[in-house]
Amino acid sequence: MNFHTRKWIKPEDLNPNETLFGGRLLEWIDEEAALYAIIQLENPRTVTKYMSEINFRSSAKKGDIIEIGLKPLKYGSSSLTLACEVRNKMTREVIITIDSIIMVSLGENGKPYAHGKTEIEYVKDRLTDD
């Protein structure tokens, strides 16, 4: 699992129980998955198709810092499947796990587009010294 993004829990991120609002967390996860998939598939027209069961295991409160982790699981012809884990940096507890998030690459017509990718690439590996 690679943890790339950290979020600081602020008052506007809280529910009436004064803990992290689940909808806000899911918004952050969806954005993180989209950014990861767009970079990997090299296509800005990449969308969320599916999220498996979401398991809320603990919470966070105002002032906590959380980190969002993603792990690539497999490539389909037009998709990338990811797993997600969010953890609380302050308490070290896992907040949420999602076993499967499927991101789909779309063509200009809005239909699934074969991306031709088979393994994770890093931007540094795409750069050449020409």
XYZ file of C-alpha atoms in Angstrom:
130
model
C 0.000 0.000 0.000
C 1.424 3.380 -1.010
C 0.299 6.355 1.055
C 0.576 9.555 -0.990
C -1.952 11.977 0.477
C -2.486 13.324 3.951
C -5.483 15.292 5.158
C -5.831 17.382 8.283
C -9.283 16.974 9.843
C -10.900 20.407 10.201
C -14.255 21.490 11.710
C -15.955 21.472 8.296
C -15.043 17.758 7.882
C -17.002 16.644 10.977
C -20.422 15.051 11.399
C -22.856 15.896 14.260
C -20.971 13.378 16.425
C -17.859 15.570 15.995
C -15.976 12.822 14.169
C -14.907 12.624 10.528
C -17.943 12.608 8.204
C -17.897 9.409 6.134
C -19.098 11.197 3.007
C -16.161 13.606 3.141
C -13.752 10.701 3.507
C -15.313 8.899 0.531
C -14.992 12.110 -1.528
C -11.270 12.245 -0.725
C -10.811 8.544 -1.551
C -12.641 8.906 -4.884
C -10.485 11.883 -5.830
C -7.278 10.096 -4.820
C -8.250 6.982 -6.818
C -9.097 9.127 -9.854
C -5.779 11.000 -9.717
C -3.830 7.764 -9.341
C -5.677 6.077 -12.236
C -5.437 9.131 -14.518
C -1.678 9.203 -14.051
C -1.279 5.449 -14.518
C -3.583 5.186 -17.531
C -2.412 8.516 -18.995
C -6.009 9.501 -19.682
C -7.818 12.434 -18.008
C -11.135 10.803 -18.969
C -10.890 8.145 -16.259
C -13.920 7.595 -14.032
C -14.987 5.537 -11.029
C -17.061 2.524 -12.102
C -17.325 0.541 -8.877
C -16.467 0.484 -5.189
C -16.805 -2.736 -3.214
C -17.989 -2.953 0.366
C -16.701 -0.072 2.453
C -15.599 -1.082 5.933
C -15.478 1.765 8.470
C -13.245 0.438 11.256
C -12.542 3.554 13.339
C -12.831 7.318 13.047
C -10.867 10.513 13.322
C -11.560 13.750 15.141
C -10.759 17.416 14.620
C -7.020 17.986 14.482
C -6.132 14.419 13.494
C -4.067 13.765 10.385
C -5.069 10.882 8.148
C -3.368 9.326 5.153
C -4.950 7.699 2.129
C -3.266 4.632 0.678
C -3.876 2.912 -2.641
C -2.576 -0.342 -4.026
C -2.991 -1.415 -7.651
C -4.459 -4.903 -7.914
C -4.961 -5.564 -11.628
C -5.405 -4.090 -15.057
C -8.357 -4.836 -17.292
C -8.400 -3.850 -20.957
C -9.925 -0.453 -20.102
C -9.730 -0.477 -16.291
C -7.480 -0.384 -13.265
C -8.557 -2.018 -10.005
C -7.245 -0.549 -6.752
C -7.491 -1.376 -3.045
C -7.658 1.429 -0.481
C -6.801 1.868 3.168
C -7.039 5.065 5.181
C -5.244 5.314 8.494
C -5.080 7.830 11.297
C -1.505 9.074 11.664
C -2.186 10.212 15.220
C -3.655 6.969 16.633
C -2.198 4.583 14.009
C -5.630 2.980 13.632
C -7.080 1.948 10.286
C -10.128 4.110 9.594
C -11.500 2.479 6.458
C -10.721 -0.284 3.995
C -12.093 -0.779 0.506
C -11.110 -4.040 -1.167
C -11.851 -2.973 -4.740
C -12.199 0.327 -6.590
C -12.518 -0.038 -10.368
C -11.487 2.954 -12.451
C -12.316 2.941 -16.182
C -10.521 4.787 -18.964
C -12.949 6.426 -21.425
C -12.460 7.532 -25.005
C -13.673 10.823 -26.451
C -17.049 9.169 -27.147
C -17.522 8.400 -23.437
C -17.183 4.639 -23.967
C -14.516 2.406 -22.342
C -11.165 2.844 -24.053
C -8.454 0.168 -24.186
C -5.442 1.713 -22.471
C -2.844 -0.944 -23.325
C -1.274 -0.883 -19.839
C -0.241 -4.048 -18.018
C 1.900 -2.871 -15.110
C 2.447 0.104 -12.826
C 4.622 2.839 -14.290
C 6.227 5.720 -12.468
C 6.540 9.149 -14.048
C 10.322 9.070 -13.644
C 10.392 5.923 -15.822
C 8.489 7.708 -18.610
C 11.019 10.520 -18.815
C 13.953 10.124 -21.144
C 17.243 11.963 -21.450
C 16.887 12.871 -25.138
